[in-house]
CSV table of N, CA and C in Angstrom, one decimal:
chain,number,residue,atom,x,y,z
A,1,UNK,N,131.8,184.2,-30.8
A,1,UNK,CA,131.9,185.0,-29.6
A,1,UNK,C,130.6,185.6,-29.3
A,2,UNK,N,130.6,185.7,-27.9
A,2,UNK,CA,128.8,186.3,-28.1
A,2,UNK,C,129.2,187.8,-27.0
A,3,UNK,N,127.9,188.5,-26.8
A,3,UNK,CA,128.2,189.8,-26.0
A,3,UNK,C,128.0,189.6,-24.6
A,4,UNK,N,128.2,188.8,-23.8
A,4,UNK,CA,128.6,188.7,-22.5
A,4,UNK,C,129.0,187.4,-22.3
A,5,UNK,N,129.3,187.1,-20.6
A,5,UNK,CA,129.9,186.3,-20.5
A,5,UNK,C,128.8,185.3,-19.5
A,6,UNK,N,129.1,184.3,-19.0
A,6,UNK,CA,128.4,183.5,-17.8
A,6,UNK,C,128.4,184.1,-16.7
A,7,UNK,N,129.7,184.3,-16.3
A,7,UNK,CA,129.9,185.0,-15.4
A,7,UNK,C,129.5,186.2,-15.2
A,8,UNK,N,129.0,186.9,-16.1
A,8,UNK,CA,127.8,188.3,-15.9
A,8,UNK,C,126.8,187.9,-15.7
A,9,UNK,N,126.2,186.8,-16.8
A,9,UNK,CA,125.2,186.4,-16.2
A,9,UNK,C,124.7,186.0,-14.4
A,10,UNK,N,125.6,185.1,-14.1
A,10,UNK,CA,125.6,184.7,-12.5
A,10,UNK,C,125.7,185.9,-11.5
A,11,UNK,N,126.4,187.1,-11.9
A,11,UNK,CA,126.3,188.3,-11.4
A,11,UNK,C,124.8,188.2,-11.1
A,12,UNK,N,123.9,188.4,-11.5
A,12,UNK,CA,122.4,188.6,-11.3
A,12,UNK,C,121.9,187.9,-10.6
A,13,UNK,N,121.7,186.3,-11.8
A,13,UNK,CA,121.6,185.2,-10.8
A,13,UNK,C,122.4,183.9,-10.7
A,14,UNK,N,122.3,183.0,-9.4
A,14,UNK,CA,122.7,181.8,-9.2
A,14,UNK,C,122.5,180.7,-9.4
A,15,UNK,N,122.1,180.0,-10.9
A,15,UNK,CA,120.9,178.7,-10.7
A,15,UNK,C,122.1,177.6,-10.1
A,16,UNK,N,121.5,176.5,-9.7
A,16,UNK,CA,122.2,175.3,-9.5
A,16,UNK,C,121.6,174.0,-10.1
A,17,UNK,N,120.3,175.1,-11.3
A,17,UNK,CA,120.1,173.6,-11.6
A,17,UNK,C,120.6,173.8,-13.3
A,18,UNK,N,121.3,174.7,-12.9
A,18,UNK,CA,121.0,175.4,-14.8
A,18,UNK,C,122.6,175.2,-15.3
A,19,UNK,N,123.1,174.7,-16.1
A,19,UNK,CA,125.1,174.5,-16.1
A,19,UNK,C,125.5,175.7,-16.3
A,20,UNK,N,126.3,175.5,-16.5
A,20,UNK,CA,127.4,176.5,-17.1
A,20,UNK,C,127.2,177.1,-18.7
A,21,UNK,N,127.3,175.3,-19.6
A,21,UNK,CA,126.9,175.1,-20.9
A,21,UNK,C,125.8,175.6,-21.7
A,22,UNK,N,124.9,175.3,-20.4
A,22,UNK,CA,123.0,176.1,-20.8
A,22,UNK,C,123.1,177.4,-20.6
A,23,UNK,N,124.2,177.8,-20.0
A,23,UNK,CA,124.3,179.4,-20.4
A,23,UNK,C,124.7,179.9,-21.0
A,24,UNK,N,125.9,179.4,-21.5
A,24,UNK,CA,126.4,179.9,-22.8
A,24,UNK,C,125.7,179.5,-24.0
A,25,UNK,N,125.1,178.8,-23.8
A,25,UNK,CA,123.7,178.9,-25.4
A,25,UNK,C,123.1,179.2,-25.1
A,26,UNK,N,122.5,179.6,-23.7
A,26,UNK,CA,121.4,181.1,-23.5
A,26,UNK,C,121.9,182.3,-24.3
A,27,UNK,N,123.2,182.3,-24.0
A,27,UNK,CA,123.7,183.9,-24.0
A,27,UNK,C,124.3,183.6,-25.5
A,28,UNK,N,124.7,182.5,-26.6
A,28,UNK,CA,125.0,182.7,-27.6
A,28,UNK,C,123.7,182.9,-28.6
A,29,UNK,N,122.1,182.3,-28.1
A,29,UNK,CA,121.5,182.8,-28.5
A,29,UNK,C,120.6,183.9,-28.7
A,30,UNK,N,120.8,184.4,-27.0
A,30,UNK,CA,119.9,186.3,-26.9
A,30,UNK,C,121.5,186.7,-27.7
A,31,UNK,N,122.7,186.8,-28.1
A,31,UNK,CA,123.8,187.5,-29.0
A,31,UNK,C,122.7,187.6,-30.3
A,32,UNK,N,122.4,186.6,-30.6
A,32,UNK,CA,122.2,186.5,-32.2
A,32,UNK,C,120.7,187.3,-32.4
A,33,UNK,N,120.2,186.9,-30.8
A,33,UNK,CA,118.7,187.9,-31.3
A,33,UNK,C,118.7,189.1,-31.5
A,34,UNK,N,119.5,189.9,-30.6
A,34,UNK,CA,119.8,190.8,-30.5
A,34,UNK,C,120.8,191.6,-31.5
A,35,UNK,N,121.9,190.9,-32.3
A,35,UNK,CA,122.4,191.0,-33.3
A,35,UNK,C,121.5,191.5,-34.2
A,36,UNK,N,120.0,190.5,-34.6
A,36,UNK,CA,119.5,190.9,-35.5
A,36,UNK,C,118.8,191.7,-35.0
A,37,UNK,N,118.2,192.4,-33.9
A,37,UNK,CA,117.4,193.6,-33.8
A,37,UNK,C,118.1,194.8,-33.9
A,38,UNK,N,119.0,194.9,-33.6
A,38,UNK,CA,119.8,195.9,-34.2
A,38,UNK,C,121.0,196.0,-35.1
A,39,UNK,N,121.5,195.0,-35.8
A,39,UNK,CA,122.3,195.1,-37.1
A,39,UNK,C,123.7,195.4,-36.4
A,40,UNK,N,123.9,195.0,-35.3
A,40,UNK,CA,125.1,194.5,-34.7
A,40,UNK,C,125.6,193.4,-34.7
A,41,UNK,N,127.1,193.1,-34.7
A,41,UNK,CA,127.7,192.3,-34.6
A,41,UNK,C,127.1,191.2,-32.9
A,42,UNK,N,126.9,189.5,-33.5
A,42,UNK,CA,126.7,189.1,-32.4
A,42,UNK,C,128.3,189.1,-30.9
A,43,UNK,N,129.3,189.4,-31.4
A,43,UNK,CA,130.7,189.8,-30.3
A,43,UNK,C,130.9,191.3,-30.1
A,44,UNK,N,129.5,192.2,-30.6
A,44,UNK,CA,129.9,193.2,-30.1
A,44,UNK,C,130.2,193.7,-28.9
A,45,UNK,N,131.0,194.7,-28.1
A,45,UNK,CA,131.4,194.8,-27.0
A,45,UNK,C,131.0,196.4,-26.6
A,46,UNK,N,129.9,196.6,-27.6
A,46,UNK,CA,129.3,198.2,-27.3
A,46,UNK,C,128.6,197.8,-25.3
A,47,UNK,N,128.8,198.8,-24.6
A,47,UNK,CA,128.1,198.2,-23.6
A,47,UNK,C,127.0,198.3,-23.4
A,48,UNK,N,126.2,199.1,-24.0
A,48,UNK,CA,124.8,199.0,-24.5
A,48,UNK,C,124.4,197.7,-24.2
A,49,UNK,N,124.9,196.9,-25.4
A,49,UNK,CA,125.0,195.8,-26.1
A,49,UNK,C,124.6,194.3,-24.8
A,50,UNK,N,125.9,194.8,-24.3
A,50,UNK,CA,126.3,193.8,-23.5
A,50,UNK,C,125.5,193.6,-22.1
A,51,UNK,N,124.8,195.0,-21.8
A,51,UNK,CA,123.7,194.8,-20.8
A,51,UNK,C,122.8,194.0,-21.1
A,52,UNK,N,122.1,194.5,-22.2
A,52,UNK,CA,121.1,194.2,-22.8
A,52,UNK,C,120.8,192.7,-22.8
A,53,UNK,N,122.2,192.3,-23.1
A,53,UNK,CA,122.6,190.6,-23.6
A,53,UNK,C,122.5,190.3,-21.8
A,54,UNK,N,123.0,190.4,-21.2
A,54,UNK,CA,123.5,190.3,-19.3
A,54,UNK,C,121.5,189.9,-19.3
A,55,UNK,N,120.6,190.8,-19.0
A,55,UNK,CA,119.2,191.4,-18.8
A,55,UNK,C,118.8,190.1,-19.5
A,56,UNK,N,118.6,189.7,-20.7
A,56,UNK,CA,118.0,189.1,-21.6
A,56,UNK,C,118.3,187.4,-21.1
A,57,UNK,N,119.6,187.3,-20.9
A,57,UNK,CA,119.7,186.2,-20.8
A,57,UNK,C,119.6,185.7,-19.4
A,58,UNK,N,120.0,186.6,-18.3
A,58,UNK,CA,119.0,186.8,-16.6
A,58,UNK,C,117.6,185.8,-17.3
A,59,UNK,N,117.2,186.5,-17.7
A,59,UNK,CA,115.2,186.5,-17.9
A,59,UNK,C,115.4,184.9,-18.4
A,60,UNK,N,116.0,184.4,-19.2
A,60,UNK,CA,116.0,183.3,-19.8
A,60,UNK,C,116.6,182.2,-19.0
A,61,UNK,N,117.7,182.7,-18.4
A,61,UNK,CA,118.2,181.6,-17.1
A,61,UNK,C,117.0,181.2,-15.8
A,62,UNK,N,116.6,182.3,-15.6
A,62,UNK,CA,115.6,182.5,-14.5
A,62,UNK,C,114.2,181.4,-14.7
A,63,UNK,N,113.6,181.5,-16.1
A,63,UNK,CA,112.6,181.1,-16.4
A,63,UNK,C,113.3,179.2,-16.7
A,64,UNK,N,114.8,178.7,-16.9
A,64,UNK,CA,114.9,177.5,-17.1
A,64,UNK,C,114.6,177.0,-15.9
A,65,UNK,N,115.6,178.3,-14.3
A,65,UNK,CA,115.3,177.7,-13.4
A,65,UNK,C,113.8,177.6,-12.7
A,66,UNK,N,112.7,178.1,-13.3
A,66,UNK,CA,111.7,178.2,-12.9
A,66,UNK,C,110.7,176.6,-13.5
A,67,UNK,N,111.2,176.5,-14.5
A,67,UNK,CA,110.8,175.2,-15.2
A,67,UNK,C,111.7,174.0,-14.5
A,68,UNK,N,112.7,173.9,-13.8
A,68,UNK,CA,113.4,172.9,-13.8
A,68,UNK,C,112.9,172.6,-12.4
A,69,UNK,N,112.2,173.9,-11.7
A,69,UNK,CA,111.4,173.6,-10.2
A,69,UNK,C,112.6,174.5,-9.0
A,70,UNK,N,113.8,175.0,-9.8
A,70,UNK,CA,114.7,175.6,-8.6
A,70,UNK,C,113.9,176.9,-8.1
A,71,UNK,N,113.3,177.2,-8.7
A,71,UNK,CA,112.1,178.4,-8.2
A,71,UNK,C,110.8,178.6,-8.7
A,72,UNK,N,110.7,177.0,-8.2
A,72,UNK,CA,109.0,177.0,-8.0
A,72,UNK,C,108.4,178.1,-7.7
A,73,UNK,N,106.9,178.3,-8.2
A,73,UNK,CA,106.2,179.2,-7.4
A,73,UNK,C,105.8,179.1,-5.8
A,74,UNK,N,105.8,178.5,-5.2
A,74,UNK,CA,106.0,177.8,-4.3
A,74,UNK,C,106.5,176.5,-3.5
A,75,UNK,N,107.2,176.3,-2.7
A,75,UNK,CA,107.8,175.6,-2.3
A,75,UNK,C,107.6,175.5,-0.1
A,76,UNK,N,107.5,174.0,0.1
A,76,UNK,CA,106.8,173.7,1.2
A,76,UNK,C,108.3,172.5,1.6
A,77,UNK,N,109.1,172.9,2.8
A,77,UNK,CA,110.0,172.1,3.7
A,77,UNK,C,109.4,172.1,4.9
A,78,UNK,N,108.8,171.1,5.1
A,78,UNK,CA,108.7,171.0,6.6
A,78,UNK,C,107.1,171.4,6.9
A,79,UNK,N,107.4,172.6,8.0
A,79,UNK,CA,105.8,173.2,8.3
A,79,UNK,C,106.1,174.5,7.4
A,80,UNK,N,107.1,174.6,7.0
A,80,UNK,CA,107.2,176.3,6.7
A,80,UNK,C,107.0,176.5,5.1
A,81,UNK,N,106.3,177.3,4.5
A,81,UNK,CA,106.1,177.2,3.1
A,81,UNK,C,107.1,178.7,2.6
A,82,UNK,N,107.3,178.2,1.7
A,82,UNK,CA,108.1,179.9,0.7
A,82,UNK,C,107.2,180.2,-1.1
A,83,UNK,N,107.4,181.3,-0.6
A,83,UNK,CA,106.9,181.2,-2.4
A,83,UNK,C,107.7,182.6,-2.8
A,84,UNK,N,107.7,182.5,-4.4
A,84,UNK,CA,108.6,183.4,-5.4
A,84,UNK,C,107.7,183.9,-6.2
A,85,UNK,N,108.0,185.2,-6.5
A,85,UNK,CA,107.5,186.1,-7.6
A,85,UNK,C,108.6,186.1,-8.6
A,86,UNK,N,108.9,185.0,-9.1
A,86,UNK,CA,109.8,184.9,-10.7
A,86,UNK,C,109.3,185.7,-11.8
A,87,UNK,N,107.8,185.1,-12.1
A,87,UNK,CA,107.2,186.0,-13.1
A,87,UNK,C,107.7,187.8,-12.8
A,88,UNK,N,107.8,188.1,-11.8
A,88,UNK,CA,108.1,189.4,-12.0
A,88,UNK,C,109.6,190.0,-12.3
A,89,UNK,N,110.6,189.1,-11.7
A,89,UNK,CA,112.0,189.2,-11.8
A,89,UNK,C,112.5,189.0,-13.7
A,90,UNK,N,111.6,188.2,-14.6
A,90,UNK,CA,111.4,187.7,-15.8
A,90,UNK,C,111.0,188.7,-16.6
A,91,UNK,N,110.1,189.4,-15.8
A,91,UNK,CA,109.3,190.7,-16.3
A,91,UNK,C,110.5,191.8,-16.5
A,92,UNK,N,111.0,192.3,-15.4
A,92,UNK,CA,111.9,192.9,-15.0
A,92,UNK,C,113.4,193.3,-16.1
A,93,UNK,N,113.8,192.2,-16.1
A,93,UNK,CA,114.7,191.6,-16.9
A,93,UNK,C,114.7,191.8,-18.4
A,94,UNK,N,113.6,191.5,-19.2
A,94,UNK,CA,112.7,191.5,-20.4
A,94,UNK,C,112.9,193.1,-20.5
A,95,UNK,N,112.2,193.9,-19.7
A,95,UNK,CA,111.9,195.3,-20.0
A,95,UNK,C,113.3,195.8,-19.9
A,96,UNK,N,114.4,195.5,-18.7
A,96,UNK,CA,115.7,196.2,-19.1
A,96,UNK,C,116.5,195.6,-20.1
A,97,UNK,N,116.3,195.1,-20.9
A,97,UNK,CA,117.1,194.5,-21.9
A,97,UNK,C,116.3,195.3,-23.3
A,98,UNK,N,115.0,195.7,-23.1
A,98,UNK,CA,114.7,196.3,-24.1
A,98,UNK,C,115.1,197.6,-24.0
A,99,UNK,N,114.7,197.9,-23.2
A,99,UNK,CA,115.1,199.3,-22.7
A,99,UNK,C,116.7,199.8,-23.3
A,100,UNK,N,117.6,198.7,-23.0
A,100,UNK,CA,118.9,198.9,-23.4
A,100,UNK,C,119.2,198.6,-25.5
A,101,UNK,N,118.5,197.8,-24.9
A,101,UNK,CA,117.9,197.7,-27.0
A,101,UNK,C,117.6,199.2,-27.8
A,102,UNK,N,116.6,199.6,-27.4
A,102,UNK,CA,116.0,200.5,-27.9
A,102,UNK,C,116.8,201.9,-27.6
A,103,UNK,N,118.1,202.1,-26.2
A,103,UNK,CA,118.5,202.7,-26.5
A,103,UNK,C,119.8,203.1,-27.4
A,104,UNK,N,120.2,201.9,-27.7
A,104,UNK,CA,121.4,201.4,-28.6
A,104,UNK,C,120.5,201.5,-30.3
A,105,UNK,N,119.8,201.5,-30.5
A,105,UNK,CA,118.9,201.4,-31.4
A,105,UNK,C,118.8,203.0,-31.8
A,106,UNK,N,118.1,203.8,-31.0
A,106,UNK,CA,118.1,205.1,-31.0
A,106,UNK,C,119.1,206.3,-31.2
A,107,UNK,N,120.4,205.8,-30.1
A,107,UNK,CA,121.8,206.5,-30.2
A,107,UNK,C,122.2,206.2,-32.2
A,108,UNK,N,122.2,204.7,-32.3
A,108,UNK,CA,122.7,204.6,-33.8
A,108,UNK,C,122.1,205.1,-34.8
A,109,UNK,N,121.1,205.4,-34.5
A,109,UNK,CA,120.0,206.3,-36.0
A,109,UNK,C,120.3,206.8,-36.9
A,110,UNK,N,120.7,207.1,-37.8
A,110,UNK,CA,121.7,208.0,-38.6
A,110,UNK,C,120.3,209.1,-39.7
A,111,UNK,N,119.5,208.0,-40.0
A,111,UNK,CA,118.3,209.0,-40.7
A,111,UNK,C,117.5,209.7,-40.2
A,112,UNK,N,117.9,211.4,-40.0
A,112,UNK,CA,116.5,212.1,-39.2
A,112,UNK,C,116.0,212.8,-40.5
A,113,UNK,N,114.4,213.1,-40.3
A,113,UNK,CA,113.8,213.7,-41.4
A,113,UNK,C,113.6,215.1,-40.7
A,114,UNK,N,113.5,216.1,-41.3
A,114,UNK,CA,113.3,217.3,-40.8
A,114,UNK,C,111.7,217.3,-41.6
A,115,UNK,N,111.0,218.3,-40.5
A,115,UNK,CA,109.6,218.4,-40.9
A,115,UNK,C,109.7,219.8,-41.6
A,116,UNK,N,109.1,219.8,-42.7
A,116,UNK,CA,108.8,220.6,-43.6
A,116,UNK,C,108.4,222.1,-43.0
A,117,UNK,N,108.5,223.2,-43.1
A,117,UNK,CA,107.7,224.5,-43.0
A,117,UNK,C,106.5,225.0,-43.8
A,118,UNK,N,106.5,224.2,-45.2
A,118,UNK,CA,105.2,224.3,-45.8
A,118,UNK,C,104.2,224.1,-45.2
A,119,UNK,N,103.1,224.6,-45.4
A,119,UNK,CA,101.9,224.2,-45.8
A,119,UNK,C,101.1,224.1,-46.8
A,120,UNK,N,101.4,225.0,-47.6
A,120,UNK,CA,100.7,225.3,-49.0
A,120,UNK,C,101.2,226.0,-49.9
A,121,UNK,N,100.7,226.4,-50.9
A,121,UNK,CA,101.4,226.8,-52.1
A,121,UNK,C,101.3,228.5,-51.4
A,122,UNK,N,102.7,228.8,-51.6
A,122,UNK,CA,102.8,230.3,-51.0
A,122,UNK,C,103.1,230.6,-49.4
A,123,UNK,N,102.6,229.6,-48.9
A,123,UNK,CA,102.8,229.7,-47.4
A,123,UNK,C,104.3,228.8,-46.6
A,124,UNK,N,104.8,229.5,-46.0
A,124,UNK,CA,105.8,229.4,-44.9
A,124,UNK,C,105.7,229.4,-43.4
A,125,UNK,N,105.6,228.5,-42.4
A,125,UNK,CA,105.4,228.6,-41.5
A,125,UNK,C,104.1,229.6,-41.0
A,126,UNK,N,103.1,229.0,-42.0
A,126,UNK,CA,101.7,230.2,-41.8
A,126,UNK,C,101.7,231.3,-41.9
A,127,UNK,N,103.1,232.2,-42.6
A,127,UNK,CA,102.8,233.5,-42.9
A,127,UNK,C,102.2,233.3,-44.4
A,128,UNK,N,102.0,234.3,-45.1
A,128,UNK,CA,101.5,233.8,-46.4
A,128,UNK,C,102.1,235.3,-46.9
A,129,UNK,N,102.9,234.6,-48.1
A,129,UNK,CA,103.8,234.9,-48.8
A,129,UNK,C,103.1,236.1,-50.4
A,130,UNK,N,102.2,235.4,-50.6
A,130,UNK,CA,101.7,236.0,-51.4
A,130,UNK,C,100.2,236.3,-51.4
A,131,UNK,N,99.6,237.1,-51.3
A,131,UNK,CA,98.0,237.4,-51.2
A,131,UNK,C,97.5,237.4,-53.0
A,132,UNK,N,96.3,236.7,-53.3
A,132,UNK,CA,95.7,236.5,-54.1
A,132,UNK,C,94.3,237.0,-54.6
């Protein structure tokens, strides 16, 4: 089971050159990446989780369709030319998925260290305890 669905995925975007199938091994593979960056289950259903997975695998659908030519960097019908800033949507995508990483990452922490009040032998928060 992985942490989202295709259908989240297509939420974002539409490819028509990309299947169905090539998404669910996008998305069963950003599960497992993401499994191992944070020591979650690849079916987790934290929604942290599941953004992250949605974001991640966006970025990875986008870039097949960008390779497969459905979003060329530019594209010329006729007299009229179009062009796409994919690289940035890819960009985009990447950074909210970390973003959602790191804060699923951060919420789970369980080891805080407290910083010491010492300084030195005798001293507490810079008052000094004993004169010599």
């Amino acid at each position: 089971m992985a942490m989202c669905t295709v259908a989240d995925v297509k939420a974002i975007v539409s490819p028509k050159t990309v299947t169905d199938a090539e998404i669910t091994s996008i998305i069963a593979l950003v599960s497992g990446d993401i499994a191992a960056d944070t020591g979650a289950s690849t079916s987790s259903t934290d929604s942290t989780l599941v953004r992250a997975c949605i974001h991640y695998s966006a970025a990875i659908t986008l870039q097949r369709m960008k390779y497969t030519g459905e979003l060329a960097s530019q594209r010329q019908i006729g007299d009229s030319m179009r062009s796409n800033n994919v690289d940035a949507q890819i960009a985009y995508h990447n950074e909210k998925a970390q973003y959602f990483i790191n804060k699923y990452v951060s919420a789970n922490y369980d080891e805080y260290t407290i910083i010491s009040g010492r300084i030195g032998i005798g001293e507490v928060d810079n008052e000094v305890l004993y004169e010599y």
